[in-house]
Coordinates of C-alpha atoms in Angstrom, one line a residue:
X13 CA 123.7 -91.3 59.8
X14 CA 127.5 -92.1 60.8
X15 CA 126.6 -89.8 63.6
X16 CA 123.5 -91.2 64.7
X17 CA 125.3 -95.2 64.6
X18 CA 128.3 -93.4 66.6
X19 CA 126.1 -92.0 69.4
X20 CA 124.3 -95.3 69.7
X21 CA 127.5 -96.8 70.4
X22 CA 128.7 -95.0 73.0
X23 CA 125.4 -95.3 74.6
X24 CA 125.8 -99.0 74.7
X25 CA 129.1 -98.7 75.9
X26 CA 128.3 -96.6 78.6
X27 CA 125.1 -98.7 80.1
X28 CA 127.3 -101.7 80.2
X29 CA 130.3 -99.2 82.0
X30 CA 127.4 -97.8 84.4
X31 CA 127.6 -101.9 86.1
X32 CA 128.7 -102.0 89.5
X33 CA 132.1 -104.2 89.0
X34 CA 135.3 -103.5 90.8
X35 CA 138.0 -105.9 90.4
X36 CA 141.6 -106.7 90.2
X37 CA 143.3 -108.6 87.1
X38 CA 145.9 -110.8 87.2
X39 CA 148.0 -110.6 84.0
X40 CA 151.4 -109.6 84.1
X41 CA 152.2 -105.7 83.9
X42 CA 154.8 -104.7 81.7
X43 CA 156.5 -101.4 83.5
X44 CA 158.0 -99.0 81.1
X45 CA 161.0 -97.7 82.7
X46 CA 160.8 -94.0 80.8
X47 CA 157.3 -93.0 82.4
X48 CA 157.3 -95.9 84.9
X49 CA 153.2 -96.6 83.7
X50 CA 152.1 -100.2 84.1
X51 CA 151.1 -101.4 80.0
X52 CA 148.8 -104.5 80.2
X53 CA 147.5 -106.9 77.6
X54 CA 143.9 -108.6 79.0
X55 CA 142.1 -111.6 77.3
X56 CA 138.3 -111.8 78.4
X57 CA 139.2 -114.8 80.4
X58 CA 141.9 -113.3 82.1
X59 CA 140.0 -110.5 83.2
X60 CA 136.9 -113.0 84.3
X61 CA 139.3 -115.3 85.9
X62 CA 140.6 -112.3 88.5
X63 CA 136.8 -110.7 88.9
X64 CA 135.9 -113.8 90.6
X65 CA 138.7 -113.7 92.8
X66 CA 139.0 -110.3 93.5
X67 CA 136.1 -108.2 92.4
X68 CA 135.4 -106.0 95.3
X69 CA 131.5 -106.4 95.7
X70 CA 132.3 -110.6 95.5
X71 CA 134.7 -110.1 98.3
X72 CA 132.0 -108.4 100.4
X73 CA 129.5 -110.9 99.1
X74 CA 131.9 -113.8 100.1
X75 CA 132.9 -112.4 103.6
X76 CA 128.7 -112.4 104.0
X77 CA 128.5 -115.9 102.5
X78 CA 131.0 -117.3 105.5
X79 CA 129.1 -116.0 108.1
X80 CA 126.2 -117.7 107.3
X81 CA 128.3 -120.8 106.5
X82 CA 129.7 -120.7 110.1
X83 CA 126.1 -120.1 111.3
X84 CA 125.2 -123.0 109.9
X85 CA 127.5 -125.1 111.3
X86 CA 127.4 -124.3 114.7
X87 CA 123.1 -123.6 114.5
X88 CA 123.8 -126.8 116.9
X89 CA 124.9 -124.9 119.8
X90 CA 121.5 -123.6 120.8
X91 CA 121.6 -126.9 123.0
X92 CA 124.7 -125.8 124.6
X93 CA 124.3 -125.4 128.2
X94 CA 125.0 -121.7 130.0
X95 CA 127.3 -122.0 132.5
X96 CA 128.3 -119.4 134.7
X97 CA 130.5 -118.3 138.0
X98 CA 130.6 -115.3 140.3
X99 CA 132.0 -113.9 143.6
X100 CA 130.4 -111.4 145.5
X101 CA 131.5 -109.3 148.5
X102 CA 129.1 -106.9 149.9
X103 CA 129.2 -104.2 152.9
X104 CA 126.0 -103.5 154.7
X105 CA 126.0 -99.8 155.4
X106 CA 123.8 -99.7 158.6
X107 CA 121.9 -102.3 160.9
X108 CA 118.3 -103.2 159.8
X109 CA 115.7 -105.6 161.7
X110 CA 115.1 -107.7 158.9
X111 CA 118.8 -108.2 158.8
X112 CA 118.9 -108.7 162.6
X113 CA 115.9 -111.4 162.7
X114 CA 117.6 -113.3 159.6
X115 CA 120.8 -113.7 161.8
X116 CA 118.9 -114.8 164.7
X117 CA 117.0 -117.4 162.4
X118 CA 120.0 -118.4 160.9
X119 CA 122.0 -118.9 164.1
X120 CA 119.1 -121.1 165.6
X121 CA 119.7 -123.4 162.7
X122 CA 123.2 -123.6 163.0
X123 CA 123.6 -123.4 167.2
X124 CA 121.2 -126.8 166.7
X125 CA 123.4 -128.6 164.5
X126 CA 125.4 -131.4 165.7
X127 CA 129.1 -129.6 164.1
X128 CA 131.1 -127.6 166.2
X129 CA 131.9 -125.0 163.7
X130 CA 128.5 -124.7 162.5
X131 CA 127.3 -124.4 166.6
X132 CA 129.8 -122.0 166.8
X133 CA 129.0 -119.1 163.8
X134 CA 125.3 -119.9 165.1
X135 CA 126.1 -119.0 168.7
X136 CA 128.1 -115.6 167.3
X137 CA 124.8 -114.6 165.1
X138 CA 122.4 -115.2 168.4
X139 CA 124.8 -112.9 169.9
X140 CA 125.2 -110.4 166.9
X141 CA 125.0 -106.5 168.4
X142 CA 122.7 -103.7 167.5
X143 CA 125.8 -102.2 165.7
X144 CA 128.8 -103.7 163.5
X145 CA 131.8 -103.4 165.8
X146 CA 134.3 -103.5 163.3
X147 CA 134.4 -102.9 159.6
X148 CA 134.9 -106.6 158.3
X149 CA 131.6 -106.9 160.5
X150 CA 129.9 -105.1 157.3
X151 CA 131.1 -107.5 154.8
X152 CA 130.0 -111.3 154.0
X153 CA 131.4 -113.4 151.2
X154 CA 129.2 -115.4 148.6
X155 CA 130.3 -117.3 145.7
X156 CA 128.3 -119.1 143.2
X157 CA 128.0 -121.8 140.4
X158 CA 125.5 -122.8 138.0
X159 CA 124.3 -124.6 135.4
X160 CA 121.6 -124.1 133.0
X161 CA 120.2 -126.6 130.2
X162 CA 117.0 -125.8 128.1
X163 CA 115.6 -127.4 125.4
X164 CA 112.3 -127.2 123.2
X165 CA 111.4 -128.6 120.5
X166 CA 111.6 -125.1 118.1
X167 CA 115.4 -125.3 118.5
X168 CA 115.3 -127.8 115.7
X169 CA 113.3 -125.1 113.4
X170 CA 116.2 -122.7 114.1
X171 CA 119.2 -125.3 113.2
X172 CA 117.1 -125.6 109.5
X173 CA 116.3 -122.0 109.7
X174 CA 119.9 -121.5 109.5
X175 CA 120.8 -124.3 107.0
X176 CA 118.5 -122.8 104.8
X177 CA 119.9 -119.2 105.2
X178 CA 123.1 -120.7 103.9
X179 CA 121.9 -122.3 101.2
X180 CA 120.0 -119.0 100.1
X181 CA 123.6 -116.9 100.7
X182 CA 124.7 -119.5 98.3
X183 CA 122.6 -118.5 95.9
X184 CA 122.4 -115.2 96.4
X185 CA 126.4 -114.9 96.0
X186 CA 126.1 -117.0 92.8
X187 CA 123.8 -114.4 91.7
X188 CA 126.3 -111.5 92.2
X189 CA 129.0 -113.5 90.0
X190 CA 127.0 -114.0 87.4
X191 CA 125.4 -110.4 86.9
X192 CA 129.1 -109.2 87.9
X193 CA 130.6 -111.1 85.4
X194 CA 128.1 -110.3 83.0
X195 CA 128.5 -106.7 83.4
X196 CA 132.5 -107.4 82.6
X197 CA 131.8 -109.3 79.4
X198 CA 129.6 -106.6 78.0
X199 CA 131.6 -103.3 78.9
X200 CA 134.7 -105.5 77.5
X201 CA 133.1 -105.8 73.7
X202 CA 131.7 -102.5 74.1
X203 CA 135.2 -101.4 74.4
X204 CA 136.4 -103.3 71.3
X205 CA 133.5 -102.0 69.2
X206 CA 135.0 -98.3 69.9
X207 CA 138.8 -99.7 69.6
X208 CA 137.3 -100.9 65.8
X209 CA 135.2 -97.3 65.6
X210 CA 138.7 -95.7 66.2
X211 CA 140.3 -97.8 63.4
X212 CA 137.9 -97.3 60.9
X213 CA 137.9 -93.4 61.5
X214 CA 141.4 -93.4 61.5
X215 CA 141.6 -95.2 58.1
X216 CA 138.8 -92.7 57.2
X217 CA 141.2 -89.6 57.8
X218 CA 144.4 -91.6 56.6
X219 CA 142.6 -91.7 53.0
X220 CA 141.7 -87.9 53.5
X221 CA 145.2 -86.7 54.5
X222 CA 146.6 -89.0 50.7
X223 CA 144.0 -87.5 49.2
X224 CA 145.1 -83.7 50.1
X225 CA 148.8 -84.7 49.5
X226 CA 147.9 -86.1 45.6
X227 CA 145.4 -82.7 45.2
X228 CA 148.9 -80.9 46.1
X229 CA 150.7 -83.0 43.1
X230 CA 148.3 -82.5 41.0
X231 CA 147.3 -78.4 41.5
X232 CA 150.9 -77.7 41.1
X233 CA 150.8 -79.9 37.9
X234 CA 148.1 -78.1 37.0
X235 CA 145.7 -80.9 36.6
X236 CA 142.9 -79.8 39.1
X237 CA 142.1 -76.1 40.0
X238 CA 142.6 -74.6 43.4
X239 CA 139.0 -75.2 44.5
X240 CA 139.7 -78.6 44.3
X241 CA 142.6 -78.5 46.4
X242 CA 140.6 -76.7 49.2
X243 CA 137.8 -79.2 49.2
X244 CA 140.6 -82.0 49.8
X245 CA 142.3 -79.8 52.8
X246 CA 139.1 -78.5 54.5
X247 CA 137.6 -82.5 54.0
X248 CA 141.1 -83.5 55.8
X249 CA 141.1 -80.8 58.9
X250 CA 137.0 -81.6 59.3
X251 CA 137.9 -85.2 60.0
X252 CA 140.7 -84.7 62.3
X253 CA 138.8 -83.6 65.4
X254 CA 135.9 -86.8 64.9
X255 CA 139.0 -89.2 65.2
X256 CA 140.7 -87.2 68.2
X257 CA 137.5 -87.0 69.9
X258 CA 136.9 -90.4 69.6
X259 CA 140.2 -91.3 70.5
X260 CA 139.9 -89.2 73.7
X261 CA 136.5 -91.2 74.5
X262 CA 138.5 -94.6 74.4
X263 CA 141.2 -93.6 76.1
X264 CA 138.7 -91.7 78.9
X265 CA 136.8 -95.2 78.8
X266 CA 139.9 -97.3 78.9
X267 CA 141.0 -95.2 82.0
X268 CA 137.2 -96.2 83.9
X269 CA 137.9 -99.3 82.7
X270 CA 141.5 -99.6 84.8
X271 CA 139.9 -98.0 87.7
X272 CA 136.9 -100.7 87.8
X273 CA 139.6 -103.4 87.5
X274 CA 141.2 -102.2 90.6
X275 CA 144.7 -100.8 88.5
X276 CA 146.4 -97.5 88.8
X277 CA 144.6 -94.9 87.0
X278 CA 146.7 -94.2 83.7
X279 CA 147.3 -97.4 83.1
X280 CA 148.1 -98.4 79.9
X281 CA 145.1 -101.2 78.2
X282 CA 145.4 -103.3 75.2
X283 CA 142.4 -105.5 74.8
X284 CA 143.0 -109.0 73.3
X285 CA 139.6 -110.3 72.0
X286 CA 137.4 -110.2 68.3
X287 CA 133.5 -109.6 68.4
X288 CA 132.7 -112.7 66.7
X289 CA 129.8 -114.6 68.3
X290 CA 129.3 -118.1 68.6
X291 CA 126.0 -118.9 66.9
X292 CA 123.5 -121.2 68.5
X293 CA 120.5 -122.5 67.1
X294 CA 117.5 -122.7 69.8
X295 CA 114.1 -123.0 70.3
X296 CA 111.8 -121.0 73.2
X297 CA 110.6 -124.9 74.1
X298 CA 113.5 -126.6 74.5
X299 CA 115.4 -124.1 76.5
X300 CA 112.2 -123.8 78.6
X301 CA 112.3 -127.6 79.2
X302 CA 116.1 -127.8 80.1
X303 CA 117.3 -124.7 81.5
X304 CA 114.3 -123.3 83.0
X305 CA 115.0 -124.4 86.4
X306 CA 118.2 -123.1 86.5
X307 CA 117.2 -119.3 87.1
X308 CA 118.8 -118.5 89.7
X309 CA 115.8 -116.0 90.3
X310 CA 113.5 -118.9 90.6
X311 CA 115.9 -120.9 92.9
X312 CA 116.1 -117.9 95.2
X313 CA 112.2 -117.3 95.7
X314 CA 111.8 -121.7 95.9
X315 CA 114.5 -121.0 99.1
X316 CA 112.8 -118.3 100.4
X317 CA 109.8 -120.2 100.4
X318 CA 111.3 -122.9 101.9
X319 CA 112.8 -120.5 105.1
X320 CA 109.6 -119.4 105.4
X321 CA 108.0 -123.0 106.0
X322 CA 110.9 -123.4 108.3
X323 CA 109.6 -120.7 110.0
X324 CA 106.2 -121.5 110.3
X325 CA 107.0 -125.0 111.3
X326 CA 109.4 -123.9 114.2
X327 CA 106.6 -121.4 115.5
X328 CA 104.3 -124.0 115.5
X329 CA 106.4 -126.2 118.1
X330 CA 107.0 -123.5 120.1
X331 CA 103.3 -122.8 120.5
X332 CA 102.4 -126.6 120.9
X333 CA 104.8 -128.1 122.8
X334 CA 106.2 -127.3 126.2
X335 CA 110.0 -126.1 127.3
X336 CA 112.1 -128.2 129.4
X337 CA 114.5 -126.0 131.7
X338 CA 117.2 -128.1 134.0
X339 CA 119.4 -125.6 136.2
X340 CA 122.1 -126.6 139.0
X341 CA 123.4 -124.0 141.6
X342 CA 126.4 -124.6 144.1
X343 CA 126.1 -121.5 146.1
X344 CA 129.0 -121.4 148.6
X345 CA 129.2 -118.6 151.7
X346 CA 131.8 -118.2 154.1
X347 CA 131.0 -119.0 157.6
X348 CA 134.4 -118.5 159.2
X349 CA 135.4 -117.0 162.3
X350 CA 138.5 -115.1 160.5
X351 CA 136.1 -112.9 158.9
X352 CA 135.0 -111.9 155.6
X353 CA 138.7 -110.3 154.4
X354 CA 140.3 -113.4 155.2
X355 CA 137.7 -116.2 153.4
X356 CA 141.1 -117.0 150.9
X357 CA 142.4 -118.3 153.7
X358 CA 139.5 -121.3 154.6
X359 CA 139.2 -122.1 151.1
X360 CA 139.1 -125.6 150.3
X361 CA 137.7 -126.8 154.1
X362 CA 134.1 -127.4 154.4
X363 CA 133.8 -126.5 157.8
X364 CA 134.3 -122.8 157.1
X365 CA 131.5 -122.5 154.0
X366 CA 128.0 -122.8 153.8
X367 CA 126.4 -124.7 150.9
X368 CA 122.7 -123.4 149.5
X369 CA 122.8 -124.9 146.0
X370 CA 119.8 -126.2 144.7
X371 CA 118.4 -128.5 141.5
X372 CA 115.7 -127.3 139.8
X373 CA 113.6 -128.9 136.7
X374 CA 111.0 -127.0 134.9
X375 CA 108.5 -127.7 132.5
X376 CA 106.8 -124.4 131.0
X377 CA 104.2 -124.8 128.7
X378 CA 102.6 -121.2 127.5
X379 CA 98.9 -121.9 126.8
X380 CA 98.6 -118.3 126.1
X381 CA 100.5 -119.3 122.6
X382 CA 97.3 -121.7 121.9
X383 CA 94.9 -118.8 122.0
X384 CA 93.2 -117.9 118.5
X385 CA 93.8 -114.0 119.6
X386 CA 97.3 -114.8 120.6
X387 CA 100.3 -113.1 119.0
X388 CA 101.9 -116.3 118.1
X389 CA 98.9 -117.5 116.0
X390 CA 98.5 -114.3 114.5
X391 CA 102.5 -114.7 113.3
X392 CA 101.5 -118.1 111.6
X393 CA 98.5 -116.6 110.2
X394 CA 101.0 -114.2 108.7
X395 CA 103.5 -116.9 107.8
X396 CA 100.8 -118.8 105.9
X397 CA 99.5 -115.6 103.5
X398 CA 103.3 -114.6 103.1
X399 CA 103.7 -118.6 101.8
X400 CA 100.6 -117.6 99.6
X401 CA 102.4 -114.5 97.8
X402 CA 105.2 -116.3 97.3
X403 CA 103.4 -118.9 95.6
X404 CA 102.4 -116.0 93.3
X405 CA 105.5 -114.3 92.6
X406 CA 107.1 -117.7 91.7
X407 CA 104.2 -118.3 89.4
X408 CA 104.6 -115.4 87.8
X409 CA 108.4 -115.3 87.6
X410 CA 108.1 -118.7 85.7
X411 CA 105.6 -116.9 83.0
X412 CA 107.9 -113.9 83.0
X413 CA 110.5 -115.9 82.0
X414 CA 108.9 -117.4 79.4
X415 CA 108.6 -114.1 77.7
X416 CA 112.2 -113.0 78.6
X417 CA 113.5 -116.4 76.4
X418 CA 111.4 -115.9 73.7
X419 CA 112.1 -112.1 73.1
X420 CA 115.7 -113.3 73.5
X421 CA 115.3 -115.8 71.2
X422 CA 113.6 -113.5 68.5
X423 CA 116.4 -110.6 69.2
X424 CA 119.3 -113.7 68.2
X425 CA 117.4 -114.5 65.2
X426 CA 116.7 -111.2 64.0
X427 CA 119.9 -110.3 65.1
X428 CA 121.9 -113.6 62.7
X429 CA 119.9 -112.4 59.9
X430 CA 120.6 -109.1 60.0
X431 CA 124.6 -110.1 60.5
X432 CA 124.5 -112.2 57.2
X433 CA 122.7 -108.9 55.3
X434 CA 125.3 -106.5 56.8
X435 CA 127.7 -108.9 55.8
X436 CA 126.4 -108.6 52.3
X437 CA 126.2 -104.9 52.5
X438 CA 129.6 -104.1 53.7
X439 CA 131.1 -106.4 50.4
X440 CA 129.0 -104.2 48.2
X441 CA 129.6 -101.4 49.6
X442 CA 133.3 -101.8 49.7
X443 CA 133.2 -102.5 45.9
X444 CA 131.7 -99.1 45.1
X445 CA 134.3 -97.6 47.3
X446 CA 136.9 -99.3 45.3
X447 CA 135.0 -98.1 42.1
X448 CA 134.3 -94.6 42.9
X449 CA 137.6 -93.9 44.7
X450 CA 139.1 -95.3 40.7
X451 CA 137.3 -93.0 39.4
X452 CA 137.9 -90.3 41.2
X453 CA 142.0 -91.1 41.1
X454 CA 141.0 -90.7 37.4
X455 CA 139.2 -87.1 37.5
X456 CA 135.8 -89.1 36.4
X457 CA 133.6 -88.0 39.7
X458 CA 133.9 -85.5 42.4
X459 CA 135.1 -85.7 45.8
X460 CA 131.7 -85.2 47.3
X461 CA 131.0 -88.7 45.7
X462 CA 134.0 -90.4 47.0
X463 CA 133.0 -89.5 50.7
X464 CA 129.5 -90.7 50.3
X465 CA 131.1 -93.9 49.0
X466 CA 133.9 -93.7 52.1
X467 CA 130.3 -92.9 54.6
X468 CA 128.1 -95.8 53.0
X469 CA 131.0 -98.3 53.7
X470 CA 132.1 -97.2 57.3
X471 CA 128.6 -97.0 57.6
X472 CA 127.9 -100.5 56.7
X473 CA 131.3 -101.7 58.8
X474 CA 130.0 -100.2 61.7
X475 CA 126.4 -101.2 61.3
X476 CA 127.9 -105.5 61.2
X477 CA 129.8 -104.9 64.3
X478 CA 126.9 -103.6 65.9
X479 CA 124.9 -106.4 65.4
X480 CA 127.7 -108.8 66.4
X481 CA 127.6 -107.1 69.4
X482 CA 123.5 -107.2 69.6
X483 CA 123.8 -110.9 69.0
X484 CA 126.7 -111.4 71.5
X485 CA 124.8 -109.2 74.2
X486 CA 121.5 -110.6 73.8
X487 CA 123.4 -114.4 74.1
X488 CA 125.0 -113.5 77.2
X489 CA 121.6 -112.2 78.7
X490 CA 120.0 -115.0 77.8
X491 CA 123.0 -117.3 79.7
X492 CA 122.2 -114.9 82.5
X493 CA 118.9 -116.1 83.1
X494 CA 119.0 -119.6 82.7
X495 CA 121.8 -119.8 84.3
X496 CA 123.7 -122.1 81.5
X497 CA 126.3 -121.2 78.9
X498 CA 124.6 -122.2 75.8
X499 CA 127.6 -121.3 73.4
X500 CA 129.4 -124.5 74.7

């Protein structure tokens, strides 16, 4: 049976190691200057107080959190307007007609306007050969300028869109410190139930040992025969490897322990902490009524509905209403007689550019979008039956919770009572310890008695400090889904 309580230990200890939590602490580390390995003392709130600063898996979720928060605050810049500039310089590689008649057409425009300069570059393109008779012939230079501005009315969708994906990374990242945390507070009395498992198996094989040392007083007195004498030695060596093995677990545990805090492995622990809950005294109603909407489940799926109406809402005004697009270009191409290679040095007069910038304003309205068949209204016919399942899963995470706070209620209940019985049962059982282990002192019962009576009581110890930790567990899961701490 002390087996059996053992193993089910160290399989509670393990689940609650298995967590994903990687964090740094921040209490002091002693250094030993002989073997130079850091020795640390941690509290539960020391350790809980670094995990939220410097858990690994919270940094990521953090560094994800900011993003969104920066996309939130600048969702605004979707009414920014594109502004762009260029410079070209091309070569023409050979002489085409169509390049030839735009020349002549050109050159007719400017040969009849009333500026010199511009009479001047039109009279050289009437004039302009079948072939390029120099390189800077080839080239022409072109700059440009514009400015774009577009607005429709879905533009407000994605501003809320985004919003609302930052309030749900809120959420989210709450979610990830609390189950983080909660993993910590578990594996941390886990480890204090096997640091009291070690204890009580080392007191076990303390009272062995005096035992073989007064069955050697007493066979050399000649009070008990050499039988006896073995029993009390082979009882002692059987005991010695359950204690070394467990102490090798601890210490193994201890070490994945340091490594999930983010310490050096070898590092030396010393957990500072009692498994003593804090009792509370609730009913399934009332923490239905006051905590209910405080699962942060149930606050995720309400924001995930909400980005979905967003959604819907912003596809909708894209499909109904029209865009409005304003662009400006400035479009400036050198006309000068120094030739392309030389534009740098005309910049700034008039005369030597030609301006073809335009104004433009657009009003595109998709009527496609309006179409029964079209894809936008099949997206909002998919937004609407996605609004529909999440009604469902909400409504059935609300009854799910129901049954996850009263089976947490009934395991807290069972588990008090069955604290206050153990209680009980370890006083009796330490009495008959106390009384057998008498009578054993005074050759009145055998040794075989003595270590049921030493089995029944670590058995009973081990059995209240399991349901401590039962009670404690079953508390914090309870915290975990409402999303309160109920032991305040």
């Amino acid at each position: 049976m002390l087996k059996v309580i053992k193993k089910s230990l160290g399989i509670a200890i393990i689940s609650a190691a298995i967590a994903n939590i990687a964090f740094a602490q921040d209490a002091a580390a002693e250094k030993d200057t002989s073997t130079d390995i850091a020795s640390v003392k941690l509290t539960l709130e020391q350790a809980l107080e670094y995990a939220t600063t410097n858990n690994r898996t919270l940094k990521s979720a953090d560094i994800d959190l900011e993003m969104k928060e920066r996309a939130s605050k600048n969702a605004w810049n979707v009414f920014l307007p594109s502004i762009q500039i260029s410079g070209t310089m091309s070569r023409a590689t050979e002489y085409s007609p169509s390049n030839y008649a735009m020349s002549q057409a050109l050159g007719g425009i400017f040969s009849a306007s009333s500026d010199p300069v511009l009479q001047a570059a039109g009279a050289g393109m009437l004039n302009t050969p079948t072939d390029f008779e120099s390189e800077e012939d080839r080239w022409s230079t072109v700059g440009v300028a514009s400015v774009g501005w577009t607005f429709s009315a879905a533009y407000i969708g994605q501003i809320k869109a985004a919003k609302a994906a930052y309030e749900s990374g809120k959420i989210s990242y709450e979610q990830s410190q609390k189950t983080t945390l909660l993993n910590i507070k578990k594996l941390f009395y886990g480890l204090l139930i096997q640091q009291e498992n070690l204890k009580i198996q080392k007191a076990t094989l303390e009272n062995a040992r005096q035992r073989m040392v007064q069955a050697q007083t007493s066979y050399k007195n000649g009070a008990i025969p050499e039988l006896s004498l073995l029993q009390t030695q082979v009882n002692y060596q059987n005991t010695k490897p359950d204690v070394e093995s467990a102490e090798q677990s601890l210490m193994q545990n201890l070490d994945t322990f340091a490594f999930l805090l983010g310490m050096p492995v070898g590092t030396i622990i010393e957990l500072d902490g009692t498994i003593e809950p804090k009792y509370i005294d609730v009913t399934e109603k009332e923490l239905i009524e006051n905590y209910g909407d405080n699962d942060l489940n149930i606050k995720s799926l309400q924001s995930s509905i909400d980005s979905v109406k967003i959604g819907l809402n912003a596809l909708k005004l894209s499909t109904w209403t029209p865009a409005l697009a304003v662009n400006y270009a400035w479009q400036p191409a050198y006309i000068g007689d120094k030739g392309a290679f030389h534009f740098w040095g005309d910049i700034g007069k008039d005369e030597k550019w030609y301006d073809s910038g335009t104004l433009s304003l657009t009003l595109a309205w998709n009527i496609t979008n309006m179409l029964p068949w079209s894809s936008n209204q099949q997206k909002i016919k998919d937004y609407n039956q996605q609004l529909k399942q999440l009604e469902i899963s909400l409504e059935t995470l609300r009854e799910n919770q129901k049954v996850e706070v009263r089976k947490a209620v009934d395991t807290l209940n069972l588990a008090k009572a069955q604290i206050d019985a153990m209680g009980r049962n370890v006083t009796l059982a330490q009495r008959a310890y106390d009384s057998t282990y008498r009578q054993y002192k005074n050759g009145q019962t055998e040794l075989l008695n003595l270590r049921d009576a030493e089995t029944s009581l670590n058995q009973a110890k081990l059995g209240l400090l399991n349901q401590k930790y039962q009670y404690i567990s079953a508390l914090l899961d309870l915290e975990n889904t409402l999303n309160t701490n109920l032991s305040e």
